[in-house]
Short mmCIF file of C-alpha atoms and ligand atoms in Angstrom, two decimals:
data_model
loop_
_atom_site.label_atom_id
_atom_site.label_comp_id
_atom_site.label_asym_id
_atom_site.label_seq_id
_atom_site.Cartn_x
_atom_site.Cartn_y
_atom_site.Cartn_z
CA MET A 1 -16.72 7.32 -3.46
CA ASN A 2 -14.11 5.68 -5.65
CA LEU A 3 -12.11 3.49 -3.28
CA SER A 4 -9.19 1.64 -4.79
CA LYS A 5 -8.67 -0.89 -2.02
CA ASN A 6 -10.95 -2.51 0.47
CA SER A 7 -9.88 -3.77 3.85
CA GLU A 8 -11.52 -4.73 7.04
CA ILE A 9 -8.74 -3.15 9.09
CA LEU A 10 -6.38 -0.46 7.87
CA ILE A 11 -3.27 0.17 9.92
CA ILE A 12 -1.54 3.40 9.00
CA GLY A 13 2.18 3.23 9.82
CA GLY A 14 4.49 0.24 9.49
CA GLY A 15 6.80 0.70 12.47
CA VAL A 16 7.09 -1.76 15.32
CA ILE A 17 3.73 -0.65 16.72
CA GLY A 18 1.73 -0.97 13.47
CA LEU A 19 3.35 -4.28 12.53
CA ALA A 20 2.92 -5.77 16.01
CA ILE A 21 -0.75 -4.77 16.02
CA ALA A 22 -1.23 -6.32 12.56
CA ARG A 23 0.20 -9.60 13.86
CA GLU A 24 -2.01 -9.66 16.97
CA LEU A 25 -5.07 -8.93 14.86
CA ARG A 26 -4.22 -11.77 12.48
CA LYS A 27 -3.73 -14.15 15.40
CA ARG A 28 -7.19 -13.19 16.67
CA GLY A 29 -8.73 -14.02 13.31
CA ALA A 30 -9.36 -10.51 11.98
CA GLY A 31 -10.32 -10.37 8.31
CA ARG A 32 -8.45 -8.46 5.62
CA ILE A 33 -5.65 -6.42 7.19
CA THR A 34 -3.66 -3.77 5.31
CA VAL A 35 -0.67 -1.80 6.58
CA LEU A 36 -0.10 1.48 4.74
CA GLU A 37 3.37 2.93 5.03
CA ARG A 38 4.70 6.31 3.89
CA GLY A 39 8.17 4.93 3.08
CA ALA A 40 9.44 1.41 3.68
CA ILE A 41 8.14 -0.54 6.68
CA GLY A 42 10.38 -0.61 9.73
CA SER A 43 12.66 2.19 8.64
CA GLU A 44 11.91 5.02 11.07
CA SER A 45 12.16 5.30 14.85
CA SER A 46 11.79 1.55 15.37
CA TYR A 47 14.85 0.96 13.18
CA ALA A 48 16.89 3.71 14.87
CA ALA A 49 16.25 2.43 18.41
CA ALA A 50 18.71 0.74 20.75
CA GLY A 51 16.35 -2.13 21.60
CA MET A 52 16.60 -1.87 25.38
CA LEU A 53 13.73 -3.45 27.29
CA ALA A 54 14.16 -1.52 30.48
CA PRO A 55 11.08 -1.03 32.65
CA GLN A 56 13.14 -0.64 35.84
CA ALA A 57 16.48 1.04 35.06
CA GLU A 58 15.05 4.55 34.82
CA ALA A 59 11.85 4.14 36.85
CA ASP A 60 11.39 6.22 39.99
CA GLU A 61 7.88 5.15 40.92
CA ALA A 62 5.42 2.33 40.35
CA ASP A 63 2.96 4.43 38.35
CA ASP A 64 0.66 3.23 35.55
CA PHE A 65 3.37 3.74 32.96
CA PHE A 66 5.78 1.57 34.93
CA HIS A 67 3.17 -1.22 35.13
CA LEU A 68 2.46 -0.98 31.38
CA CYS A 69 6.21 -1.27 30.64
CA ASP A 70 6.67 -4.10 33.11
CA GLU A 71 3.75 -6.08 31.70
CA SER A 72 5.07 -5.63 28.17
CA ASN A 73 8.54 -6.74 29.19
CA LYS A 74 7.11 -9.92 30.68
CA LEU A 75 5.55 -10.74 27.31
CA TYR A 76 8.93 -10.65 25.54
CA PRO A 77 10.22 -14.21 26.16
CA GLN A 78 7.06 -15.70 24.65
CA PHE A 79 6.91 -13.05 21.93
CA ALA A 80 10.50 -13.90 20.90
CA GLU A 81 9.81 -17.63 20.97
CA GLU A 82 6.62 -17.32 18.93
CA LEU A 83 8.24 -15.08 16.34
CA LEU A 84 11.07 -17.56 15.91
CA ALA A 85 8.59 -20.40 15.40
CA GLU A 86 6.41 -18.32 13.07
CA THR A 87 9.12 -16.76 10.92
CA GLY A 88 12.47 -18.46 11.60
CA VAL A 89 13.87 -15.06 12.64
CA SER A 90 15.55 -14.77 16.04
CA ILE A 91 15.03 -11.33 17.55
CA GLU A 92 18.08 -11.90 19.77
CA LEU A 93 16.38 -11.38 23.10
CA ASP A 94 19.32 -11.06 25.50
CA ARG A 95 18.44 -11.56 29.16
CA ARG A 96 21.81 -10.83 30.73
CA GLY A 97 20.40 -7.79 32.49
CA THR A 98 21.24 -4.12 32.82
CA LEU A 99 23.85 -2.38 34.92
CA TYR A 100 23.29 1.25 35.99
CA LEU A 101 26.42 3.10 37.11
CA ALA A 102 26.86 5.95 39.57
CA LEU A 103 29.94 8.09 38.86
CA THR A 104 29.20 11.31 40.80
CA ASP A 105 27.66 12.28 44.16
CA GLY A 106 24.43 13.12 42.37
CA ASP A 107 24.40 9.75 40.61
CA VAL A 108 24.89 7.96 43.93
CA ARG A 109 21.90 9.79 45.44
CA GLN A 110 19.82 8.96 42.38
CA ILE A 111 20.56 5.25 42.32
CA ARG A 112 20.14 4.84 46.09
CA HIS A 113 16.71 6.41 45.87
CA ARG A 114 15.84 4.11 42.96
CA PHE A 115 17.13 1.06 44.78
CA ALA A 116 15.17 1.91 47.95
CA TRP A 117 11.76 2.19 46.31
CA GLN A 118 12.24 -0.76 43.99
CA GLU A 119 13.41 -3.00 46.82
CA ARG A 120 10.43 -1.90 48.94
CA ALA A 121 8.16 -2.68 46.01
CA GLY A 122 9.62 -6.21 45.82
CA LEU A 123 11.22 -5.69 42.40
CA ASN A 124 14.28 -7.59 41.29
CA VAL A 125 17.16 -5.12 41.78
CA GLU A 126 20.65 -5.49 43.28
CA HIS A 127 22.84 -2.79 44.78
CA LEU A 128 26.50 -3.44 43.84
CA SER A 129 29.75 -2.03 45.15
CA ALA A 130 32.21 -0.67 42.57
CA ASN A 131 34.18 -3.92 42.80
CA GLU A 132 31.11 -6.07 42.33
CA ALA A 133 30.13 -3.99 39.30
CA ARG A 134 33.61 -4.34 37.81
CA LYS A 135 33.54 -8.07 38.38
CA LEU A 136 30.41 -8.19 36.27
CA GLU A 137 31.75 -5.80 33.61
CA PRO A 138 35.58 -5.48 33.76
CA PHE A 139 35.76 -2.68 31.15
CA ILE A 140 33.71 -0.10 33.04
CA SER A 141 35.38 3.06 34.35
CA PRO A 142 37.59 3.00 37.46
CA ASP A 143 35.59 6.07 38.55
CA VAL A 144 32.43 4.03 39.12
CA ARG A 145 31.33 4.57 42.73
CA GLU A 146 28.55 2.00 42.96
CA ALA A 147 25.90 0.52 40.71
CA LEU A 148 22.51 -1.11 40.41
CA PHE A 149 21.93 -4.34 38.57
CA PHE A 150 18.53 -5.04 37.03
CA PRO A 151 18.35 -8.74 36.10
CA ASN A 152 14.96 -8.28 34.39
CA ASP A 153 15.90 -5.35 32.13
CA TRP A 154 16.91 -6.89 28.82
CA GLN A 155 17.61 -6.03 25.21
CA VAL A 156 16.46 -7.16 21.81
CA GLU A 157 17.87 -6.56 18.31
CA ASN A 158 15.09 -4.23 17.18
CA ARG A 159 16.05 -4.49 13.49
CA LYS A 160 15.63 -8.27 13.67
CA LEU A 161 12.31 -7.71 15.42
CA LEU A 162 11.17 -5.56 12.50
CA ALA A 163 12.40 -8.21 10.06
CA ALA A 164 10.46 -10.89 11.96
CA LEU A 165 7.27 -8.82 12.02
CA GLY A 166 7.66 -8.01 8.31
CA LYS A 167 8.09 -11.68 7.50
CA TYR A 168 5.12 -12.58 9.67
CA ALA A 169 3.01 -10.16 7.64
CA GLU A 170 4.30 -11.58 4.38
CA ILE A 171 3.45 -15.18 5.20
CA ASN A 172 0.20 -14.48 7.00
CA ASP A 173 -1.65 -12.55 4.36
CA ILE A 174 -1.23 -9.11 5.85
CA GLU A 175 -1.08 -6.72 2.93
CA ILE A 176 1.75 -4.19 3.10
CA VAL A 177 1.47 -1.12 0.90
CA GLU A 178 4.66 0.96 0.95
CA ASN A 179 5.47 4.44 -0.39
CA THR A 180 1.93 5.50 0.39
CA GLU A 181 1.40 8.49 2.66
CA ILE A 182 -2.04 8.98 4.12
CA LYS A 183 -3.00 12.65 4.21
CA SER A 184 -6.50 12.42 5.64
CA LEU A 185 -9.09 10.10 7.11
CA LEU A 186 -12.46 9.48 5.52
CA ILE A 187 -15.36 9.85 7.91
CA GLU A 188 -19.04 9.55 6.99
CA LYS A 189 -21.91 10.00 9.43
CA ASN A 190 -19.64 9.64 12.47
CA LYS A 191 -18.10 6.45 11.14
CA ILE A 192 -14.60 5.95 9.82
CA VAL A 193 -14.76 4.53 6.31
CA GLY A 194 -11.14 4.73 5.20
CA ALA A 195 -8.21 6.99 4.45
CA GLU A 196 -6.76 8.81 1.47
CA THR A 197 -3.41 9.87 0.12
CA GLY A 198 -4.70 12.81 -1.87
CA GLY A 199 -5.07 10.70 -5.01
CA GLU A 200 -5.85 7.22 -3.78
CA LYS A 201 -8.54 6.14 -1.33
CA PHE A 202 -8.50 3.07 0.88
CA ALA A 203 -11.71 1.74 2.38
CA ALA A 204 -11.85 0.03 5.75
CA GLN A 205 -14.29 -0.65 8.57
CA THR A 206 -11.62 0.00 11.19
CA VAL A 207 -8.59 2.30 11.06
CA VAL A 208 -5.62 2.27 13.43
CA LEU A 209 -3.18 5.19 13.45
CA ALA A 210 0.28 3.85 14.28
CA THR A 211 1.98 6.81 12.70
CA GLY A 212 4.60 7.59 15.34
CA ALA A 213 6.07 11.09 15.27
CA TRP A 214 3.91 12.05 12.23
CA THR A 215 0.50 11.44 13.85
CA SER A 216 -0.45 15.12 14.22
CA LEU A 217 0.01 15.75 10.49
CA ILE A 218 -3.00 13.64 9.46
CA LYS A 219 -6.22 15.52 8.79
CA ALA A 220 -9.77 14.48 9.56
CA ASP A 221 -12.92 16.59 9.26
CA GLY A 222 -14.14 17.67 12.67
CA LEU A 223 -11.40 15.81 14.53
CA THR A 224 -8.25 17.06 16.18
CA MET A 225 -5.37 14.64 16.03
CA PRO A 226 -3.47 14.07 19.26
CA PHE A 227 -0.43 16.31 19.54
CA VAL A 228 2.70 14.23 19.02
CA LYS A 229 6.12 15.78 18.65
CA PRO A 230 9.24 14.31 17.01
CA ILE A 231 12.19 14.12 19.41
CA ARG A 232 15.42 13.29 17.64
CA GLY A 233 17.72 10.64 19.02
CA GLN A 234 21.20 10.02 17.65
CA ILE A 235 23.15 6.84 18.27
CA THR A 236 26.72 6.11 17.39
CA THR A 237 28.35 2.67 17.27
CA TYR A 238 31.75 1.20 17.98
CA ARG A 239 32.99 -2.13 16.77
CA THR A 240 35.27 -4.47 18.69
CA ALA A 241 36.64 -7.84 17.56
CA LYS A 242 35.59 -9.44 20.82
CA ARG A 243 32.41 -8.57 22.74
CA LEU A 244 33.56 -6.33 25.61
CA PHE A 245 30.33 -6.18 27.60
CA GLY A 246 27.69 -8.72 28.55
CA THR A 247 24.98 -6.45 29.93
CA VAL A 248 23.42 -3.20 28.82
CA ILE A 249 25.21 -0.44 30.76
CA TYR A 250 23.71 2.92 31.69
CA SER A 251 24.94 6.03 33.40
CA PRO A 252 22.50 8.88 34.02
CA ARG A 253 23.95 10.54 30.91
CA GLY A 254 24.11 7.75 28.37
CA TYR A 255 24.12 4.04 27.68
CA LEU A 256 26.04 1.29 25.92
CA VAL A 257 24.24 -1.62 24.31
CA PRO A 258 26.50 -4.50 23.28
CA ARG A 259 25.24 -6.45 20.29
CA ARG A 260 25.91 -10.04 19.36
CA ASP A 261 27.75 -8.99 16.17
CA GLY A 262 30.43 -7.04 18.09
CA ARG A 263 28.85 -3.60 17.75
CA ILE A 264 28.42 -1.39 20.80
CA LEU A 265 25.59 1.12 20.45
CA ALA A 266 26.24 4.36 22.35
CA GLY A 267 23.11 6.40 22.92
CA ALA A 268 21.34 8.64 22.78
CA THR A 269 20.70 12.33 22.26
CA VAL A 270 17.27 13.78 23.12
CA GLU A 271 16.69 16.80 20.84
CA ASP A 272 13.63 18.89 20.08
CA VAL A 273 14.50 19.91 16.49
CA GLY A 274 11.38 19.08 14.49
CA PHE A 275 11.40 16.56 11.66
CA ASP A 276 15.14 16.76 11.16
CA LYS A 277 16.90 13.40 11.15
CA SER A 278 20.41 14.75 10.53
CA VAL A 279 23.39 13.40 12.35
CA THR A 280 25.40 16.25 13.89
CA ALA A 281 29.01 16.71 15.00
CA ASP A 282 27.75 17.95 18.40
CA GLY A 283 25.62 14.85 18.76
CA VAL A 284 28.54 12.55 17.99
CA ASP A 285 30.75 14.42 20.49
CA PHE A 286 28.10 14.18 23.19
CA LEU A 287 27.69 10.45 22.62
CA ARG A 288 31.43 9.87 22.59
CA GLU A 289 31.86 11.73 25.88
CA ASN A 290 29.16 9.71 27.59
CA ALA A 291 30.45 6.43 26.19
CA PHE A 292 33.99 7.16 27.40
CA GLU A 293 32.68 8.11 30.82
CA ILE A 294 31.15 4.63 31.11
CA ALA A 295 34.07 2.76 29.51
CA PRO A 296 37.27 4.78 28.97
CA SER A 297 38.83 1.91 27.00
CA LEU A 298 36.57 2.82 24.08
CA VAL A 299 38.67 5.97 23.64
CA ASN A 300 40.96 4.23 21.19
CA LEU A 301 38.10 3.31 18.89
CA ALA A 302 36.73 5.49 16.12
CA PRO A 303 32.94 5.64 15.83
CA ASP A 304 31.73 3.19 13.21
CA GLU A 305 28.28 4.41 12.19
CA THR A 306 25.95 7.14 13.49
CA TRP A 307 22.25 7.46 12.78
CA ALA A 308 19.23 9.39 14.03
CA GLY A 309 15.54 8.66 14.48
CA LEU A 310 12.46 10.57 15.59
CA ARG A 311 10.82 9.39 18.79
CA PRO A 312 7.08 10.14 19.01
CA ARG A 313 6.38 12.16 22.18
CA ALA A 314 3.03 13.39 23.55
CA ALA A 315 2.78 16.52 25.69
CA ASP A 316 2.99 14.45 28.90
CA GLY A 317 5.58 11.99 27.55
CA LEU A 318 3.16 9.04 27.84
CA PRO A 319 1.71 6.74 25.18
CA ILE A 320 -1.58 7.53 23.46
CA LEU A 321 -3.70 4.41 23.11
CA GLY A 322 -7.29 3.65 22.20
CA ALA A 323 -10.37 5.07 20.50
CA LEU A 324 -9.61 8.51 19.10
CA SER A 325 -13.01 10.06 19.68
CA PRO A 326 -16.22 8.93 21.40
CA GLU A 327 -18.18 10.15 18.37
CA ILE A 328 -16.35 8.19 15.69
CA GLU A 329 -16.72 4.43 15.62
CA ASN A 330 -13.75 2.17 14.94
CA LEU A 331 -10.98 4.73 14.79
CA PHE A 332 -8.05 3.83 17.03
CA VAL A 333 -4.67 5.30 17.76
CA ALA A 334 -1.47 3.72 19.15
CA THR A 335 1.31 6.26 19.24
CA ALA A 336 3.60 8.45 21.39
CA HIS A 337 5.62 5.56 22.76
CA TYR A 338 8.48 8.04 22.98
CA ARG A 339 11.58 6.29 24.44
CA ASN A 340 9.94 2.89 24.99
CA GLY A 341 8.17 1.78 21.83
CA ILE A 342 10.23 -1.35 21.35
CA LEU A 343 9.58 -2.39 24.94
CA LEU A 344 5.88 -1.51 24.67
CA ALA A 345 5.16 -3.15 21.31
CA PRO A 346 3.84 -6.55 22.53
CA GLU A 347 1.54 -5.09 25.21
CA THR A 348 0.31 -2.30 22.93
CA ALA A 349 -0.47 -4.83 20.22
CA LYS A 350 -2.31 -7.06 22.64
CA ILE A 351 -4.52 -4.37 24.14
CA LEU A 352 -5.33 -2.77 20.79
CA ALA A 353 -6.17 -6.12 19.20
CA ASP A 354 -8.31 -7.06 22.21
CA ALA A 355 -10.23 -3.81 21.87
CA ILE A 356 -10.67 -4.05 18.10
CA VAL A 357 -11.52 -7.72 17.70
CA GLY A 358 -12.53 -8.89 21.13
CA ASN A 359 -14.26 -5.76 22.39
CA VAL A 360 -12.18 -6.08 25.56
CA GLU A 361 -11.30 -2.74 27.11
CA SER A 362 -7.96 -2.84 28.95
CA LYS A 363 -7.67 -0.38 31.83
CA TYR A 364 -4.71 1.11 29.97
CA LEU A 365 -7.01 2.30 27.20
CA LYS A 366 -8.67 4.57 29.75
CA ILE A 367 -5.43 5.66 31.42
CA PHE A 368 -3.61 6.44 28.18
CA SER A 369 -6.66 7.51 26.19
CA PRO A 370 -6.18 10.31 23.61
CA ARG A 371 -9.11 12.00 25.35
CA ARG A 372 -7.05 12.79 28.43
CA PHE A 373 -5.79 15.94 26.69
CA GLN A 374 -9.31 17.20 25.97
CA ALA A 375 -10.23 16.58 29.60
CA ALA A 376 -7.16 18.52 30.73
CA LYS A 377 -8.15 21.46 28.52
CA ALA A 378 -11.57 21.64 30.17
CA PHE A 379 -10.05 22.77 33.48
C1 FAD B 1 17.82 6.84 19.16
C2 FAD B 1 16.62 6.11 19.68
C3 FAD B 1 16.79 5.13 20.64
C4 FAD B 1 15.70 4.42 21.12
N1 FAD B 1 15.89 3.40 21.99
C5 FAD B 1 14.85 2.68 22.44
C6 FAD B 1 15.06 1.57 23.29
O1 FAD B 1 16.20 1.24 23.63
N2 FAD B 1 13.98 0.87 23.72
C7 FAD B 1 12.70 1.21 23.36
O2 FAD B 1 11.76 0.56 23.79
N3 FAD B 1 12.47 2.25 22.53
C8 FAD B 1 13.51 2.99 22.07
N4 FAD B 1 13.31 4.05 21.23
C9 FAD B 1 11.92 4.49 20.97
C10 FAD B 1 11.27 3.63 19.90
O3 FAD B 1 12.12 3.57 18.79
C11 FAD B 1 9.92 4.24 19.50
O4 FAD B 1 9.14 4.50 20.63
C12 FAD B 1 9.16 3.27 18.57
O5 FAD B 1 9.98 2.89 17.51
C13 FAD B 1 7.89 3.89 18.07
O6 FAD B 1 7.34 2.98 17.14
P1 FAD B 1 6.29 3.46 16.06
O7 FAD B 1 5.93 2.26 15.27
O8 FAD B 1 5.21 4.22 16.74
O9 FAD B 1 7.09 4.54 15.23
P2 FAD B 1 7.95 4.43 13.89
O10 FAD B 1 8.91 3.31 13.95
O11 FAD B 1 8.50 5.78 13.63
O12 FAD B 1 6.87 4.04 12.83
C14 FAD B 1 5.85 4.93 12.42
C15 FAD B 1 5.65 4.66 10.95
O13 FAD B 1 4.51 5.36 10.48
C16 FAD B 1 4.80 5.81 9.17
N5 FAD B 1 3.88 6.92 8.88
C17 FAD B 1 3.81 8.08 9.55
N6 FAD B 1 2.86 8.87 9.01
C18 FAD B 1 2.31 8.16 7.99
C19 FAD B 1 1.28 8.44 7.05
N7 FAD B 1 0.62 9.60 7.07
N8 FAD B 1 0.97 7.50 6.13
C20 FAD B 1 1.65 6.31 6.10
N9 FAD B 1 2.64 6.01 6.96
C21 FAD B 1 2.97 6.92 7.90
C22 FAD B 1 6.25 6.23 9.25
O14 FAD B 1 6.85 6.33 7.97
C23 FAD B 1 6.83 5.14 10.12
O15 FAD B 1 7.36 4.07 9.38
C24 FAD B 1 14.38 4.75 20.68
C25 FAD B 1 14.22 5.72 19.70
C26 FAD B 1 15.32 6.39 19.19
C27 FAD B 1 15.13 7.40 18.11
#
């Protein structure tokens, strides 16, 4: 086989997940690491995201997914500090918390239920009256009935995070190969040996698929890729001279994320429209309506910029992590982070790197194994 490049570990996909895994592998002393990216690194879903780190705001039970999110969130302060020291890039971790508003009878029922279980579980959550909520955020709607405050749900500037991870790669001898789309995996005698674009072949002893919404498109003889679907999310932004909000603010229909530079991100649509990243007039209207419901004073502002990204979603909406097949050695997958890939990046990177370099099997690799779908089919 004519292989043009030789790596110990090949990571396919240079989003937040692939880049975070590359960094963890380097920190654990892995050998030659290459990240192969179809376009430019950090330019897909991870770039389009709102950067909320919100394990609690939308959680209605303490299931395995909640614990995975919570553990990843707890890694963020150190992750941010380390990245700053390693690269000089601040990822703007903002720990002012998240406010979740109830504006209708249904919203009130929803947040009371959420408050009750989270309080019982000993989580950090506060139930606020409308006045208390307005004291915290004076520009929220006068129609707010009550609210929850989540002190431990934070936000990060995901584009800075991508810049930090890209810089980490650059200065720590992680090879980045852009504009290179892998079409299929190379498997010989039940062992992964690399990947190919159609023209070019890349050799590696270990391959990690961090290919987000495009994971199912990759071919491999005798292997079925996990089913991952693109789910479009549009976000629109507003710009104010002075920062209007301190916290991230949700309603059950939308959210506002205030950024340090004066932008307010209003998100997000959830659309099953295939690999179509267009911005639509309906999407912008929907976002505007939800933003105004949260903060009617935004009504005088024209949207600044709107973009769309493709969230990777598995059939059950949960991440897919771990060894792809029991028969093939050293082939891993880390995808389907759906609406929480920014939040889940540090924990995903840690458990994948532990499995690849340290041979340590996190319980999450069993829970979120790609094999859970095959097992489900057997019934
Ligand atoms: C509008 C929106 C808002 C969001 N808000 C949040 C939020 O507030 N908080 C949060 O935690 N998450 C949020 N998310 C979700 C988060 O963005 C994703 O879960 C996360 O970015 C997934 O990371 P990834 O690295 O798997 O995917 P991506 O960033 O999409 O990266 C995958 C990469 O793989 C590359 N690739 C794919 N196939 C190949 C191939 N064959 N060969 C080479 N390269 C390939 C792609 O080009 C891409 O760069 C949001 C997403 C959207 C769209």
